[in-house]
Amino acid sequence: MSTDSKPVLRSCKQMDDTNISVEEAKQIGETNVLPSVQKWIEEAEGTIADATTVIQGEGRCFKWPFPNLCKRYKLSRKAKKLEGDVSNAVSEAKFEKFCYRPRPEMSLPPSARDYEAMWSRTSMLDAVKEALKNPDICMVGVYGMGGVGKTTLAKELAWQAEKEGLFATVVMATITSAPNMRGIQGQLADGLGLKLASESEEGRAAELRKRILTEKSILVILDDLWSELDLTQVGVPYGDQHKGCKLVLTGRDRNVLHRMGTQTDFPLGVLSQGESWSLFESMAGDVVRHSRVEAIAVKVLKCCSGLPLLIVTVAKALRKKEDVRIWKNALTRLEVFNSEDFHKTVFERLKFSYECLESEELRSLFLLIGSFENGFNNDDGSLNAEDLVLSCWALGLYKNVRSLEEARNRHYTLVKELMDSSLLLDSEINSVRMHDLVRDMAKSIASTTCPTYVVETFTDTNEWPNKDQLQKIHHIILPEYRIKELPENMECPNLKLFFLQFCWFPNLSVRDNFFSRMPELKVLHLNIGYPNFMDLLFLHLLGNWKTFDR
């Protein structure tokens, strides 16, 4: 019996073809050989080596003049078995795919992501991770105003979830205000080490869905959602489709997250004073504690309004700068509204949040709140919600409202929507609070749509806008104003609201014709004299006076 070398040759050819396919896959980035392919190559190499040894040994058994018949018989039986093994190896070498792209890991350390383990962020991360461990929760939301650190938190969550083994796989995609479906699918595919072959979005979604379904446990983070996103169109199965897939969504508007289906949401606020200083010092260096710099550094930090984005940007720009003149220059620039270098990015994002508000009522209420600044103040710096309701109703801000009760219900509904949009801070029902940076943005927009003249609290001056300015002003707001007399002949053709919170001169008189040249005036709030004596008068939209008993 002799061994046929043809199966061995076929196996060798198959081995060569497989190795060529593997090398081709590696050249396009699929550097990891599939375990099944690697196992076949190793077993095939062993089988070919054994068969080659048998063939060579069989030839030596015929050596003249004394052939070894016994050894030839044994080799022939072994050859028969190897012939079958080689044939099986050839038949099994039918692979659709030879290699795969390695899945990138969330390997950047916290320092490289500008992340600081501050108390508020650590507690938030722990709460989010606990929610993800709940088997009844598949989608978690994190919301907050622009620049508050949602993206940094999302990246830290991804890193911790992978490092701690909470999920077998963690992938993340950034959505932005102008979502690109193919781009989103590509980001998720890259995180999975998947090369999408389809051209259509539907085909890519099917590939992505099929790949995610192979993961026993996977965390998908979608960062910076501005509007609803159809997860089916993206290709992300969750809930009943895939119990092992959980999602974390971040965005500015809580309502968007609710419409996406989040089961629990976490508000991310600005940093406390202590946390702000800790972050600022870690980014700027020990120079902030130098005697000449520290006092200015505190003022610089205050201008950052507790927003991590601004704190990190400013601190890096001033890092290890020991010249006190550089710090003074930075402070001057930061104190100027809408500083080109430091505020532009945040202001543009905040402005887009305003533009995304769904109704004119919401936009008008937001601008009015921003205009007041210090008006209607409570002790904590918030606005008195009830006084705000009366002003909004008298101004005609709420459409199709027939009574004060309806106006009040409409008002609180809109205030809640602004809170969910992160344009108002969460507060008690009887007060309204706005972040300083958001208020600056509101004032910037209002300056062109409904110009307002506001003076700082306790200002002791009799300066008023000039004639040209009075022609354009829509609101005049004088909180805690130390005014001795009102000017004569104030011509304000566009003035709709005149607000005097409290005057420290009880003998201040209002002339009979003071409001005669204010034809559009609808709201008049006068508090003249001591705080216990207040007249709150509102002009009805049709021009009739109404007095509300407070």
XYZ file of N, CA and C in Angstrom, residues 148-271:
372
model
N -21.382 72.046 31.404
C -21.405 71.588 32.790
C -20.591 70.312 32.989
N -20.201 69.655 31.905
C -19.325 68.486 32.028
C -19.971 67.154 31.715
N -21.028 67.147 30.900
C -21.718 65.884 30.587
C -20.824 64.940 29.791
N -20.106 65.486 28.809
C -19.246 64.637 27.977
C -18.104 64.049 28.795
N -17.498 64.866 29.650
C -16.419 64.368 30.513
C -16.934 63.252 31.419
N -18.126 63.435 31.968
C -18.724 62.416 32.825
C -18.997 61.140 32.034
N -19.486 61.292 30.796
C -19.791 60.124 29.964
C -18.528 59.321 29.656
N -17.433 60.026 29.349
C -16.173 59.331 29.064
C -15.646 58.617 30.312
N -15.795 59.256 31.461
C -15.345 58.622 32.699
C -16.184 57.397 33.017
N -17.481 57.482 32.767
C -18.366 56.333 32.974
C -17.946 55.166 32.080
N -17.646 55.474 30.809
C -17.212 54.420 29.879
C -15.934 53.756 30.376
N -14.993 54.580 30.822
C -13.712 54.049 31.293
C -13.898 53.194 32.543
N -14.669 53.669 33.501
C -14.890 52.914 34.735
C -15.674 51.629 34.482
N -16.691 51.704 33.624
C -17.508 50.524 33.341
C -16.677 49.414 32.717
N -15.726 49.792 31.845
C -14.858 48.789 31.221
C -13.816 48.280 32.207
N -13.201 49.205 32.952
C -12.151 48.824 33.891
C -12.684 47.911 34.984
N -13.882 48.202 35.481
C -14.477 47.422 36.565
C -15.208 46.180 36.077
N -15.267 45.983 34.763
C -15.902 44.792 34.214
C -17.414 44.770 34.383
N -18.030 45.955 34.433
C -19.490 45.999 34.572
C -20.168 45.490 33.312
N -19.497 45.662 32.160
C -20.019 45.193 30.880
C -18.875 44.563 30.097
N -19.228 43.567 29.276
C -18.199 42.932 28.448
C -17.661 43.901 27.408
N -18.535 44.790 26.933
C -18.155 45.750 25.895
C -18.783 47.103 26.206
N -18.017 48.175 25.965
C -18.515 49.542 26.147
C -18.210 50.327 24.871
N -19.234 50.952 24.291
C -19.041 51.768 23.098
C -19.711 53.118 23.318
N -19.217 54.129 22.619
C -19.719 55.490 22.817
C -19.750 56.240 21.496
N -20.794 57.049 21.313
C -20.912 57.883 20.120
C -21.380 59.270 20.524
N -20.835 60.302 19.877
C -21.250 61.675 20.109
C -22.242 62.079 19.028
N -23.385 62.647 19.443
C -24.475 62.902 18.501
C -24.399 64.310 17.911
N -24.271 65.348 18.732
C -24.203 66.770 18.379
C -25.569 67.297 17.934
N -25.602 68.623 17.681
C -26.855 69.297 17.336
C -27.311 68.991 15.913
N -26.412 68.527 15.072
C -26.769 68.152 13.699
C -26.367 66.693 13.479
N -27.185 65.752 13.984
C -26.793 64.339 13.955
C -26.635 63.781 12.550
N -25.597 63.008 12.353
C -25.329 62.332 11.093
C -25.441 60.833 11.342
N -26.464 60.204 10.751
C -26.754 58.806 11.043
C -25.584 57.893 10.687
N -24.993 58.098 9.540
C -23.863 57.262 9.139
C -22.683 57.465 10.076
N -22.477 58.723 10.493
C -21.387 58.989 11.422
C -21.594 58.314 12.764
N -22.828 58.336 13.260
C -23.150 57.688 14.533
C -22.929 56.181 14.414
N -23.426 55.607 13.334
C -23.238 54.168 13.112
C -21.760 53.831 13.007
N -20.997 54.699 12.353
C -19.563 54.453 12.212
C -18.840 54.487 13.544
N -19.216 55.432 14.418
C -18.579 55.511 15.738
C -18.843 54.238 16.543
N -20.076 53.756 16.520
C -20.408 52.541 17.269
C -19.704 51.325 16.666
N -19.650 51.284 15.348
C -18.978 50.160 14.677
C -17.490 50.148 15.021
N -16.853 51.318 15.030
C -15.439 51.393 15.394
C -15.224 50.880 16.814
N -16.139 51.244 17.712
C -16.022 50.784 19.093
C -16.171 49.285 19.229
N -16.866 48.676 18.264
C -17.068 47.220 18.277
C -16.024 46.482 17.437
N -15.144 47.215 16.758
C -14.186 46.568 15.869
C -14.866 45.988 14.647
N -15.946 46.643 14.200
C -16.747 46.138 13.089
C -16.558 47.025 11.871
N -16.316 46.424 10.710
C -16.230 47.164 9.453
C -17.564 47.023 8.730
N -18.289 48.140 8.602
C -19.599 48.105 7.959
C -19.425 48.054 6.447
N -20.056 47.067 5.823
C -19.912 46.877 4.383
C -21.043 47.514 3.596
N -22.187 47.734 4.221
C -23.362 48.246 3.517
C -23.229 49.733 3.223
N -23.851 50.151 2.137
C -23.855 51.559 1.768
C -25.055 52.288 2.361
N -26.205 51.640 2.408
C -27.408 52.295 2.917
C -27.404 52.315 4.440
N -28.112 53.302 5.009
C -28.214 53.389 6.462
C -28.966 52.185 7.021
N -29.952 51.695 6.277
C -30.718 50.525 6.737
C -29.827 49.285 6.796
N -28.981 49.130 5.776
C -28.076 47.981 5.762
C -27.044 48.060 6.867
N -26.523 49.247 7.106
C -25.548 49.436 8.175
C -26.193 49.186 9.534
N -27.448 49.615 9.683
C -28.161 49.374 10.941
C -28.340 47.880 11.184
N -28.635 47.136 10.126
C -28.808 45.683 10.262
C -27.493 45.019 10.683
N -26.376 45.444 10.084
C -25.065 44.899 10.462
C -24.736 45.212 11.915
N -25.006 46.441 12.299
C -24.710 46.881 13.664
C -25.566 46.118 14.665
N -26.844 45.959 14.341
C -27.762 45.233 15.238
C -27.316 43.775 15.410
N -26.940 43.150 14.304
C -26.494 41.765 14.359
C -25.257 41.624 15.232
N -24.343 42.587 15.118
C -23.101 42.534 15.912
C -23.378 42.754 17.396
N -24.240 43.721 17.729
C -24.547 44.004 19.129
C -25.252 42.827 19.787
N -26.084 42.132 19.028
C -26.809 40.978 19.575
C -25.871 39.843 19.969
N -24.643 39.836 19.422
C -23.691 38.786 19.798
C -23.038 39.067 21.148
N -23.180 40.307 21.657
C -22.577 40.676 22.934
C -23.493 40.276 24.085
N -22.947 39.552 25.028
C -23.737 39.129 26.191
C -24.148 40.322 27.035
N -23.227 41.250 27.258
C -23.541 42.488 27.984
C -22.775 43.629 27.339
N -23.493 44.712 27.022
C -22.868 45.842 26.335
C -23.491 47.143 26.821
N -22.664 48.151 27.022
C -23.121 49.485 27.390
C -22.911 50.415 26.201
N -23.986 51.040 25.752
C -23.929 51.992 24.647
C -24.188 53.388 25.216
N -23.223 54.299 25.045
C -23.352 55.674 25.538
C -23.538 56.595 24.344
N -24.656 57.330 24.325
C -24.932 58.306 23.283
C -24.856 59.689 23.922
N -23.829 60.436 23.565
C -23.539 61.706 24.232
C -24.016 62.900 23.416
N -24.551 63.902 24.113
C -24.920 65.192 23.529
C -26.100 65.084 22.568
N -27.200 64.554 23.074
C -28.434 64.483 22.295
C -29.149 65.830 22.343
N -29.484 66.362 21.185
C -30.238 67.617 21.108
C -31.695 67.378 20.749
N -31.964 66.270 20.096
C -33.327 65.928 19.689
C -33.453 64.410 19.698
N -34.680 63.933 19.487
C -34.926 62.492 19.520
C -34.141 61.771 18.418
N -33.713 60.573 18.740
C -32.956 59.743 17.806
C -33.599 58.371 17.757
N -33.920 57.900 16.570
C -34.542 56.590 16.403
C -33.472 55.504 16.524
N -33.477 54.785 17.642
C -32.446 53.770 17.884
C -32.568 52.591 16.924
N -33.774 52.343 16.436
C -33.949 51.271 15.454
C -33.241 51.624 14.152
N -33.351 52.892 13.743
C -32.651 53.321 12.529
C -31.143 53.303 12.719
N -30.690 53.576 13.932
C -29.251 53.512 14.202
C -28.759 52.074 14.135
N -29.554 51.157 14.708
C -29.156 49.753 14.761
C -28.777 49.301 16.153
N -29.421 49.898 17.180
C -29.125 49.547 18.568
C -30.328 48.822 19.173
N -30.221 47.511 19.363
C -31.318 46.773 19.998
C -31.231 46.898 21.516
N -32.362 47.040 22.181
C -32.366 47.169 23.640
C -33.720 46.707 24.157
N -33.858 46.687 25.475
C -35.126 46.257 26.066
C -35.410 44.809 25.744
N -36.603 44.523 25.282
C -36.986 43.147 24.948
C -36.183 42.603 23.768
N -35.644 43.505 22.925
C -34.854 43.040 21.783
C -33.517 42.457 22.234
N -32.959 43.032 23.294
C -31.649 42.573 23.783
C -31.515 42.986 25.244
N -31.783 42.065 26.134
C -31.745 42.351 27.572
C -30.345 42.728 28.044
N -29.329 42.298 27.306
C -27.959 42.562 27.735
C -27.430 43.915 27.305
N -28.228 44.684 26.536
C -27.788 45.992 26.053
C -28.428 47.091 26.897
N -27.582 47.946 27.476
C -28.086 49.077 28.246
C -27.512 50.374 27.673
N -28.300 51.449 27.824
C -27.915 52.723 27.224
C -27.852 53.822 28.265
N -26.896 54.743 28.061
C -26.826 55.984 28.832
C -26.879 57.126 27.815
N -27.846 58.027 27.993
C -28.021 59.164 27.100
C -27.721 60.449 27.853
N -26.979 61.364 27.239
C -26.734 62.664 27.853
C -27.274 63.753 26.933
N -27.747 64.846 27.530
C -28.276 65.950 26.739
C -28.620 67.138 27.607
N -29.020 68.215 26.974
C -29.399 69.419 27.701
C -30.858 69.400 28.141
N -31.703 68.764 27.336
C -33.141 68.824 27.549
C -33.652 67.502 28.114
N -34.165 67.554 29.326
C -34.689 66.349 29.953
C -35.874 65.783 29.173
N -36.663 66.664 28.544
C -37.821 66.202 27.781
C -37.396 65.319 26.606
N -36.280 65.660 25.973
C -35.767 64.828 24.875
C -35.419 63.434 25.387
N -34.764 63.372 26.541
C -34.404 62.077 27.113
C -35.648 61.271 27.464
N -36.671 61.940 27.986
C -37.921 61.241 28.314
C -38.556 60.656 27.061
N -38.567 61.441 25.994
C -39.168 60.936 24.755
C -38.365 59.783 24.173
N -37.084 59.737 24.486
C -36.251 58.616 24.047
C -36.549 57.356 24.849
N -37.106 57.534 26.049
C -37.486 56.368 26.849
C -36.650 56.123 28.086
N -35.913 57.139 28.559
C -35.122 56.929 29.773
C -36.036 56.627 30.951
N -35.600 55.693 31.792
C -36.411 55.278 32.949
C -36.007 55.999 34.224
N -34.801 56.533 34.258
C -34.353 57.347 35.383
C -33.357 58.364 34.861
N -33.426 59.588 35.401
C -32.582 60.682 34.909
C -31.836 61.335 36.070
N -30.633 61.819 35.766
C -29.794 62.461 36.775
C -29.419 63.866 36.304
N -29.756 64.906 37.090
C -29.365 66.272 36.717
C -27.922 66.556 37.110
N -27.131 67.065 36.179
C -25.743 67.409 36.444
C -25.640 68.923 36.549
N -25.328 69.423 37.746
C -25.274 70.860 37.966
C -23.864 71.408 37.907
N -23.740 72.705 38.168
C -22.426 73.349 38.180
C -21.667 72.922 39.431
N -20.372 73.179 39.448
C -19.532 72.788 40.575
C -19.712 73.749 41.743
